[in-house]
Amino acid sequence: EAGVAQSPRYKIIEKRQSVAFWCNPISGHATLYWYQQILGQGPKLLIQFQNNGVVDDSQLPKDRFSAERLKGVDSTLKIQPAKLEDSAVYLCASSSRGETQYFGPGTRLLVL
Amino acid sequence: ELKVEQNPLFLSMQEGKNYTIYCNYSTTSDRLYWYRQDPGKSLESLFVLLSNGAVKQEGRLMASLDTKARLSTLHITAAVHDLSATYFCALQGGSEKLVFGKGMKLTVNP
C-alpha cells in the first residue's frame, strides 16, 4: 500500500514570497491533516479535513495560510506571503476516521 | 486546553541499559500514541494505547497507559544503537486531532 505522498521535499524562498505544498493521502483515507513542525518541537496541527470539508482550522494563521481539498483526495497548503518564522517542516498525514494517522515525508521550508 | 508533557527531553544512554521515559497529559482522551522520528525523516507510528492499563510491546520497547494518573510510559530494555531517534507521545483530542509533546531525543552510545 502506498504511503502519504508530499511534494516538494525541500523549498527555499525569500520572505514575502509565496509557496505551495501538495499532499496525496493514503487511498481511502477520508481524513487529511496538515501539521507544522518547527525545529526541536512536536508537530502542531494547522488544519484538518474530513473528505473535502474543514473540521478544524483553529490554529491556521488565516491571514497568510490557506488550504484546500477540493475533490476530497489530494490537498494543497499555501503560504502567502511567507515570513521568516514559517521556516519549518510541513507534514501531511491521513487516517481512516478515528484511526492511526500516517505521516508523509514532509516538506522542509526555509524562508530567508 | 489539552497539553502533553514529556520528560526527559534528552537522554543519552549506553547500549544494554534500561530506561523509562514519561508522558503526562492534562485531560482525558480516548487514545494515546507513541511515534518515532529519525533525523530528517517523518513520523513512524509505534503504539496506540486505548484504555487504562493497556500495555503494548514491540521488540525492546514497551508502552503502557494509566488514565487515572494521566500518564504513559515508554520503557526501553537493553538499548541498542538503532533505537537512537526522537520519540513523541501524542494525545488524540477533540475532532481526532493529535496534540504532541515536545519529543524526547534518545542517543544510544556503543
PDB file of C-alpha atoms in Angstrom:
ATOM      1  CA  GLU A   1       0.000   0.000   0.000  1.00  0.00           C
ATOM      2  CA  ALA A   2       1.412   3.376  -0.997  1.00  0.00           C
ATOM      3  CA  GLY A   3       2.016   5.831   1.802  1.00  0.00           C
ATOM      4  CA  VAL A   4       1.261   9.536   2.071  1.00  0.00           C
ATOM      5  CA  ALA A   5       2.996  11.431  -0.726  1.00  0.00           C
ATOM      6  CA  GLN A   6       4.188  15.020  -0.441  1.00  0.00           C
ATOM      7  CA  SER A   7       5.976  17.422  -2.753  1.00  0.00           C
ATOM      8  CA  PRO A   8       8.242  19.226  -2.959  1.00  0.00           C
ATOM      9  CA  ARG A   9      10.563  17.735  -0.351  1.00  0.00           C
ATOM     10  CA  TYR A  10      12.550  20.925   0.073  1.00  0.00           C
ATOM     11  CA  LYS A  11      11.859  24.562  -0.672  1.00  0.00           C
ATOM     12  CA  ILE A  12      13.882  27.713  -0.113  1.00  0.00           C
ATOM     13  CA  ILE A  13      12.187  31.069  -0.635  1.00  0.00           C
ATOM     14  CA  GLU A  14      12.669  34.657   0.392  1.00  0.00           C
ATOM     15  CA  LYS A  15      10.353  36.348   2.858  1.00  0.00           C
ATOM     16  CA  ARG A  16       7.203  37.821   1.343  1.00  0.00           C
ATOM     17  CA  GLN A  17       7.236  35.233  -1.465  1.00  0.00           C
ATOM     18  CA  SER A  18       4.510  32.636  -1.804  1.00  0.00           C
ATOM     19  CA  VAL A  19       4.848  28.859  -1.691  1.00  0.00           C
ATOM     20  CA  ALA A  20       2.558  25.868  -2.107  1.00  0.00           C
ATOM     21  CA  PHE A  21       2.809  22.304  -0.874  1.00  0.00           C
ATOM     22  CA  TRP A  22       0.968  19.267  -2.187  1.00  0.00           C
ATOM     23  CA  CYS A  23      -0.190  16.122  -0.412  1.00  0.00           C
ATOM     24  CA  ASN A  24      -1.768  12.907  -1.640  1.00  0.00           C
ATOM     25  CA  PRO A  25      -3.118  10.757   1.213  1.00  0.00           C
ATOM     26  CA  ILE A  26      -3.311   7.005   1.513  1.00  0.00           C
ATOM     27  CA  SER A  27      -6.061   5.702  -0.748  1.00  0.00           C
ATOM     28  CA  GLY A  28      -9.381   5.515   1.030  1.00  0.00           C
ATOM     29  CA  HIS A  29      -8.414   7.753   3.934  1.00  0.00           C
ATOM     30  CA  ALA A  30     -11.138  10.333   4.372  1.00  0.00           C
ATOM     31  CA  THR A  31      -9.321  12.457   6.933  1.00  0.00           C
ATOM     32  CA  LEU A  32      -6.323  14.588   5.974  1.00  0.00           C
ATOM     33  CA  TYR A  33      -4.217  16.720   8.282  1.00  0.00           C
ATOM     34  CA  TRP A  34      -1.552  19.383   7.793  1.00  0.00           C
ATOM     35  CA  TYR A  35       0.920  19.840  10.650  1.00  0.00           C
ATOM     36  CA  GLN A  36       3.739  22.342  11.126  1.00  0.00           C
ATOM     37  CA  GLN A  37       6.857  21.100  12.888  1.00  0.00           C
ATOM     38  CA  ILE A  38       9.333  23.753  13.967  1.00  0.00           C
ATOM     39  CA  LEU A  39      12.844  22.538  14.702  1.00  0.00           C
ATOM     40  CA  GLY A  40      13.071  20.942  18.125  1.00  0.00           C
ATOM     41  CA  GLN A  41       9.307  20.794  18.681  1.00  0.00           C
ATOM     42  CA  GLY A  42       6.471  18.384  18.166  1.00  0.00           C
ATOM     43  CA  PRO A  43       4.132  18.784  15.202  1.00  0.00           C
ATOM     44  CA  LYS A  44       1.281  21.255  15.591  1.00  0.00           C
ATOM     45  CA  LEU A  45      -1.979  20.831  13.704  1.00  0.00           C
ATOM     46  CA  LEU A  46      -2.722  23.560  11.180  1.00  0.00           C
ATOM     47  CA  ILE A  47      -5.826  22.202   9.510  1.00  0.00           C
ATOM     48  CA  GLN A  48      -7.878  19.015   9.352  1.00  0.00           C
ATOM     49  CA  PHE A  49     -10.167  17.923   6.518  1.00  0.00           C
ATOM     50  CA  GLN A  50     -12.866  15.284   6.559  1.00  0.00           C
ATOM     51  CA  ASN A  51     -13.382  14.485   2.872  1.00  0.00           C
ATOM     52  CA  ASN A  52     -13.424  17.977   1.370  1.00  0.00           C
ATOM     53  CA  GLY A  53     -14.778  19.794   4.415  1.00  0.00           C
ATOM     54  CA  VAL A  54     -12.742  21.593   7.073  1.00  0.00           C
ATOM     55  CA  VAL A  55     -13.082  20.082  10.554  1.00  0.00           C
ATOM     56  CA  ASP A  56     -10.539  22.164  12.465  1.00  0.00           C
ATOM     57  CA  ASP A  57      -8.520  25.164  11.312  1.00  0.00           C
ATOM     58  CA  SER A  58      -8.319  26.933  14.650  1.00  0.00           C
ATOM     59  CA  GLN A  59      -4.508  27.139  14.587  1.00  0.00           C
ATOM     60  CA  LEU A  60      -4.146  28.102  10.938  1.00  0.00           C
ATOM     61  CA  PRO A  61      -2.847  31.691  10.502  1.00  0.00           C
ATOM     62  CA  LYS A  62      -5.558  32.580   8.070  1.00  0.00           C
ATOM     63  CA  ASP A  63      -4.083  35.934   7.115  1.00  0.00           C
ATOM     64  CA  ARG A  64      -1.293  34.120   5.262  1.00  0.00           C
ATOM     65  CA  PHE A  65      -2.048  30.406   5.159  1.00  0.00           C
ATOM     66  CA  SER A  66      -4.733  28.704   3.100  1.00  0.00           C
ATOM     67  CA  ALA A  67      -5.514  25.097   2.307  1.00  0.00           C
ATOM     68  CA  GLU A  68      -7.954  23.225   0.130  1.00  0.00           C
ATOM     69  CA  ARG A  69      -9.008  19.683  -0.618  1.00  0.00           C
ATOM     70  CA  LEU A  70     -11.403  20.235  -3.468  1.00  0.00           C
ATOM     71  CA  LYS A  71     -12.190  16.678  -4.556  1.00  0.00           C
ATOM     72  CA  GLY A  72     -11.734  15.067  -1.152  1.00  0.00           C
ATOM     73  CA  VAL A  73      -8.470  13.379  -2.140  1.00  0.00           C
ATOM     74  CA  ASP A  74      -5.278  15.393  -2.523  1.00  0.00           C
ATOM     75  CA  SER A  75      -4.695  18.725  -0.837  1.00  0.00           C
ATOM     76  CA  THR A  76      -2.610  21.867  -1.183  1.00  0.00           C
ATOM     77  CA  LEU A  77      -1.346  24.180   1.537  1.00  0.00           C
ATOM     78  CA  LYS A  78      -0.295  27.689   0.555  1.00  0.00           C
ATOM     79  CA  ILE A  79       1.590  30.416   2.353  1.00  0.00           C
ATOM     80  CA  GLN A  80       1.363  33.952   1.023  1.00  0.00           C
ATOM     81  CA  PRO A  81       3.344  35.984   1.967  1.00  0.00           C
ATOM     82  CA  ALA A  82       5.896  33.904   3.841  1.00  0.00           C
ATOM     83  CA  LYS A  83       7.615  35.128   6.985  1.00  0.00           C
ATOM     84  CA  LEU A  84      10.907  34.034   8.492  1.00  0.00           C
ATOM     85  CA  GLU A  85       9.062  32.234  11.306  1.00  0.00           C
ATOM     86  CA  ASP A  86       7.336  29.987   8.765  1.00  0.00           C
ATOM     87  CA  SER A  87      10.587  28.049   8.350  1.00  0.00           C
ATOM     88  CA  ALA A  88       9.592  24.556   9.418  1.00  0.00           C
ATOM     89  CA  VAL A  89       8.730  21.101   8.180  1.00  0.00           C
ATOM     90  CA  TYR A  90       5.178  20.799   6.891  1.00  0.00           C
ATOM     91  CA  LEU A  91       3.817  17.325   7.432  1.00  0.00           C
ATOM     92  CA  CYS A  92       0.742  15.850   5.850  1.00  0.00           C
ATOM     93  CA  ALA A  93      -0.999  12.920   7.496  1.00  0.00           C
ATOM     94  CA  SER A  94      -4.060  10.858   6.707  1.00  0.00           C
ATOM     95  CA  SER A  95      -6.269   8.398   8.521  1.00  0.00           C
ATOM     96  CA  SER A  96      -9.453   6.434   8.363  1.00  0.00           C
ATOM     97  CA  ARG A  97     -11.792   8.187  10.755  1.00  0.00           C
ATOM     98  CA  GLY A  98     -10.516   7.952  14.316  1.00  0.00           C
ATOM     99  CA  GLU A  99      -7.724   5.557  13.469  1.00  0.00           C
ATOM    100  CA  THR A 100      -3.929   5.921  13.458  1.00  0.00           C
ATOM    101  CA  GLN A 101      -2.581   8.856  11.473  1.00  0.00           C
ATOM    102  CA  TYR A 102       0.082   8.030   8.917  1.00  0.00           C
ATOM    103  CA  PHE A 103       2.534  10.756   8.035  1.00  0.00           C
ATOM    104  CA  GLY A 104       4.175  11.693   4.773  1.00  0.00           C
ATOM    105  CA  PRO A 105       7.886  12.533   4.400  1.00  0.00           C
ATOM    106  CA  GLY A 106       7.270  16.260   4.869  1.00  0.00           C
ATOM    107  CA  THR A 107       8.296  19.418   3.048  1.00  0.00           C
ATOM    108  CA  ARG A 108      11.202  21.299   4.562  1.00  0.00           C
ATOM    109  CA  LEU A 109      10.699  25.039   4.081  1.00  0.00           C
ATOM    110  CA  LEU A 110      13.406  27.611   4.643  1.00  0.00           C
ATOM    111  CA  VAL A 111      12.421  31.273   4.456  1.00  0.00           C
ATOM    112  CA  LEU A 112      15.361  33.664   4.027  1.00  0.00           C
TER     113      LEU A 112
ATOM    114  CA  GLU B   1      -6.692  23.082  26.743  1.00  0.00           C
ATOM    115  CA  LEU B   2      -5.066  19.759  26.039  1.00  0.00           C
ATOM    116  CA  LYS B   3      -1.383  19.707  26.969  1.00  0.00           C
ATOM    117  CA  VAL B   4       1.180  16.941  26.678  1.00  0.00           C
ATOM    118  CA  GLU B   5       4.480  16.978  28.539  1.00  0.00           C
ATOM    119  CA  GLN B   6       7.358  14.612  28.032  1.00  0.00           C
ATOM    120  CA  ASN B   7      10.373  14.064  30.193  1.00  0.00           C
ATOM    121  CA  PRO B   8      13.198  13.873  29.843  1.00  0.00           C
ATOM    122  CA  LEU B   9      13.616  15.801  26.604  1.00  0.00           C
ATOM    123  CA  PHE B  10      17.122  14.491  26.009  1.00  0.00           C
ATOM    124  CA  LEU B  11      18.591  11.152  27.020  1.00  0.00           C
ATOM    125  CA  SER B  12      22.000   9.684  26.352  1.00  0.00           C
ATOM    126  CA  MET B  13      22.408   6.101  27.418  1.00  0.00           C
ATOM    127  CA  GLN B  14      24.698   3.174  26.869  1.00  0.00           C
ATOM    128  CA  GLU B  15      23.856   0.101  24.916  1.00  0.00           C
ATOM    129  CA  GLY B  16      22.470  -2.649  27.063  1.00  0.00           C
ATOM    130  CA  LYS B  17      20.913  -0.351  29.647  1.00  0.00           C
ATOM    131  CA  ASN B  18      17.250   0.057  30.536  1.00  0.00           C
ATOM    132  CA  TYR B  19      15.336   3.306  30.874  1.00  0.00           C
ATOM    133  CA  THR B  20      11.794   4.646  31.152  1.00  0.00           C
ATOM    134  CA  ILE B  21      10.530   7.857  29.616  1.00  0.00           C
ATOM    135  CA  TYR B  22       7.354   9.599  30.692  1.00  0.00           C
ATOM    136  CA  CYS B  23       4.435  11.346  29.058  1.00  0.00           C
ATOM    137  CA  ASN B  24       1.956  13.321  31.151  1.00  0.00           C
ATOM    138  CA  TYR B  25      -1.194  14.873  29.780  1.00  0.00           C
ATOM    139  CA  SER B  26      -3.765  17.310  31.058  1.00  0.00           C
ATOM    140  CA  THR B  27      -7.193  15.915  30.134  1.00  0.00           C
ATOM    141  CA  THR B  28      -8.811  12.605  29.395  1.00  0.00           C
ATOM    142  CA  SER B  29      -8.634  11.178  25.913  1.00  0.00           C
ATOM    143  CA  ASP B  30      -9.642   8.071  24.005  1.00  0.00           C
ATOM    144  CA  ARG B  31      -6.233   7.367  22.547  1.00  0.00           C
ATOM    145  CA  LEU B  32      -2.557   7.946  23.225  1.00  0.00           C
ATOM    146  CA  TYR B  33       0.053   7.375  20.542  1.00  0.00           C
ATOM    147  CA  TRP B  34       3.792   6.937  20.529  1.00  0.00           C
ATOM    148  CA  TYR B  35       5.671   7.911  17.382  1.00  0.00           C
ATOM    149  CA  ARG B  36       9.315   7.648  16.406  1.00  0.00           C
ATOM    150  CA  GLN B  37      11.140  10.182  14.232  1.00  0.00           C
ATOM    151  CA  ASP B  38      14.604   9.632  12.794  1.00  0.00           C
ATOM    152  CA  PRO B  39      16.671  12.715  11.864  1.00  0.00           C
ATOM    153  CA  GLY B  40      15.358  14.300   8.689  1.00  0.00           C
ATOM    154  CA  LYS B  41      12.584  11.746   8.402  1.00  0.00           C
ATOM    155  CA  SER B  42       8.865  11.667   9.049  1.00  0.00           C
ATOM    156  CA  LEU B  43       6.999  10.136  11.973  1.00  0.00           C
ATOM    157  CA  GLU B  44       6.513   6.411  12.300  1.00  0.00           C
ATOM    158  CA  SER B  45       3.684   5.070  14.430  1.00  0.00           C
ATOM    159  CA  LEU B  46       4.885   2.763  17.216  1.00  0.00           C
ATOM    160  CA  PHE B  47       1.945   2.200  19.543  1.00  0.00           C
ATOM    161  CA  VAL B  48      -1.631   3.241  20.145  1.00  0.00           C
ATOM    162  CA  LEU B  49      -2.974   2.807  23.670  1.00  0.00           C
ATOM    163  CA  LEU B  50      -6.729   2.782  24.042  1.00  0.00           C
ATOM    164  CA  SER B  51      -7.636   2.072  27.633  1.00  0.00           C
ATOM    165  CA  ASN B  52      -6.466   2.215  31.211  1.00  0.00           C
ATOM    166  CA  GLY B  53      -3.864  -0.428  31.939  1.00  0.00           C
ATOM    167  CA  ALA B  54      -3.113  -1.015  28.268  1.00  0.00           C
ATOM    168  CA  VAL B  55       0.363  -2.385  27.632  1.00  0.00           C
ATOM    169  CA  LYS B  56       1.928  -2.958  24.254  1.00  0.00           C
ATOM    170  CA  GLN B  57       5.356  -4.289  23.376  1.00  0.00           C
ATOM    171  CA  GLU B  58       7.392  -4.323  20.209  1.00  0.00           C
ATOM    172  CA  GLY B  59      10.929  -5.562  20.405  1.00  0.00           C
ATOM    173  CA  ARG B  60      12.838  -3.634  23.054  1.00  0.00           C
ATOM    174  CA  LEU B  61      10.079  -1.055  23.557  1.00  0.00           C
ATOM    175  CA  MET B  62       7.083  -1.379  25.847  1.00  0.00           C
ATOM    176  CA  ALA B  63       4.414   1.268  26.270  1.00  0.00           C
ATOM    177  CA  SER B  64       1.789   1.500  28.994  1.00  0.00           C
ATOM    178  CA  LEU B  65      -1.092   3.769  29.889  1.00  0.00           C
ATOM    179  CA  ASP B  66      -2.501   4.865  33.239  1.00  0.00           C
ATOM    180  CA  THR B  67      -5.525   7.031  32.524  1.00  0.00           C
ATOM    181  CA  LYS B  68      -6.180   7.781  36.192  1.00  0.00           C
ATOM    182  CA  ALA B  69      -2.713   9.273  36.581  1.00  0.00           C
ATOM    183  CA  ARG B  70      -2.871  10.719  33.036  1.00  0.00           C
ATOM    184  CA  LEU B  71       0.486   9.107  32.401  1.00  0.00           C
ATOM    185  CA  SER B  72       2.016   6.956  29.718  1.00  0.00           C
ATOM    186  CA  THR B  73       5.454   5.392  29.896  1.00  0.00           C
ATOM    187  CA  LEU B  74       7.782   4.046  27.235  1.00  0.00           C
ATOM    188  CA  HIS B  75      10.234   1.535  28.636  1.00  0.00           C
ATOM    189  CA  ILE B  76      13.431   0.705  26.801  1.00  0.00           C
ATOM    190  CA  THR B  77      15.006  -2.660  27.509  1.00  0.00           C
ATOM    191  CA  ALA B  78      18.655  -3.403  26.713  1.00  0.00           C
ATOM    192  CA  ALA B  79      19.043  -0.420  24.428  1.00  0.00           C
ATOM    193  CA  VAL B  80      20.799  -0.751  21.079  1.00  0.00           C
ATOM    194  CA  HIS B  81      22.170   1.961  18.789  1.00  0.00           C
ATOM    195  CA  ASP B  82      19.325   1.505  16.302  1.00  0.00           C
ATOM    196  CA  LEU B  83      16.903   2.896  18.882  1.00  0.00           C
ATOM    197  CA  SER B  84      18.537   6.329  18.628  1.00  0.00           C
ATOM    198  CA  ALA B  85      15.763   8.677  17.478  1.00  0.00           C
ATOM    199  CA  THR B  86      13.259  11.199  18.808  1.00  0.00           C
ATOM    200  CA  TYR B  87      10.180   9.729  20.472  1.00  0.00           C
ATOM    201  CA  PHE B  88       6.921  11.639  20.628  1.00  0.00           C
ATOM    202  CA  CYS B  89       3.808  10.912  22.574  1.00  0.00           C
ATOM    203  CA  ALA B  90       0.596  12.377  21.230  1.00  0.00           C
ATOM    204  CA  LEU B  91      -2.903  12.542  22.604  1.00  0.00           C
ATOM    205  CA  GLN B  92      -5.953  12.392  20.425  1.00  0.00           C
ATOM    206  CA  GLY B  93      -8.148  15.322  21.273  1.00  0.00           C
ATOM    207  CA  GLY B  94     -11.474  16.574  20.035  1.00  0.00           C
ATOM    208  CA  SER B  95     -12.088  16.229  16.295  1.00  0.00           C
ATOM    209  CA  GLU B  96      -9.451  13.454  16.359  1.00  0.00           C
ATOM    210  CA  LYS B  97      -6.540  15.846  16.039  1.00  0.00           C
ATOM    211  CA  LEU B  98      -3.266  14.884  17.707  1.00  0.00           C
ATOM    212  CA  VAL B  99      -1.584  17.086  20.302  1.00  0.00           C
ATOM    213  CA  PHE B 100       2.095  16.244  20.536  1.00  0.00           C
ATOM    214  CA  GLY B 101       4.645  16.568  23.274  1.00  0.00           C
ATOM    215  CA  LYS B 102       7.987  18.199  22.524  1.00  0.00           C
ATOM    216  CA  GLY B 103       9.633  14.843  21.959  1.00  0.00           C
ATOM    217  CA  MET B 104      12.476  13.016  23.666  1.00  0.00           C
ATOM    218  CA  LYS B 105      15.747  12.776  21.768  1.00  0.00           C
ATOM    219  CA  LEU B 106      17.393   9.458  22.569  1.00  0.00           C
ATOM    220  CA  THR B 107      21.028   8.743  21.831  1.00  0.00           C
ATOM    221  CA  VAL B 108      22.281   5.216  22.474  1.00  0.00           C
ATOM    222  CA  ASN B 109      26.049   5.019  22.671  1.00  0.00           C
ATOM    223  CA  PRO B 110      28.080   1.882  21.978  1.00  0.00           C
TER     224      PRO B 110
END
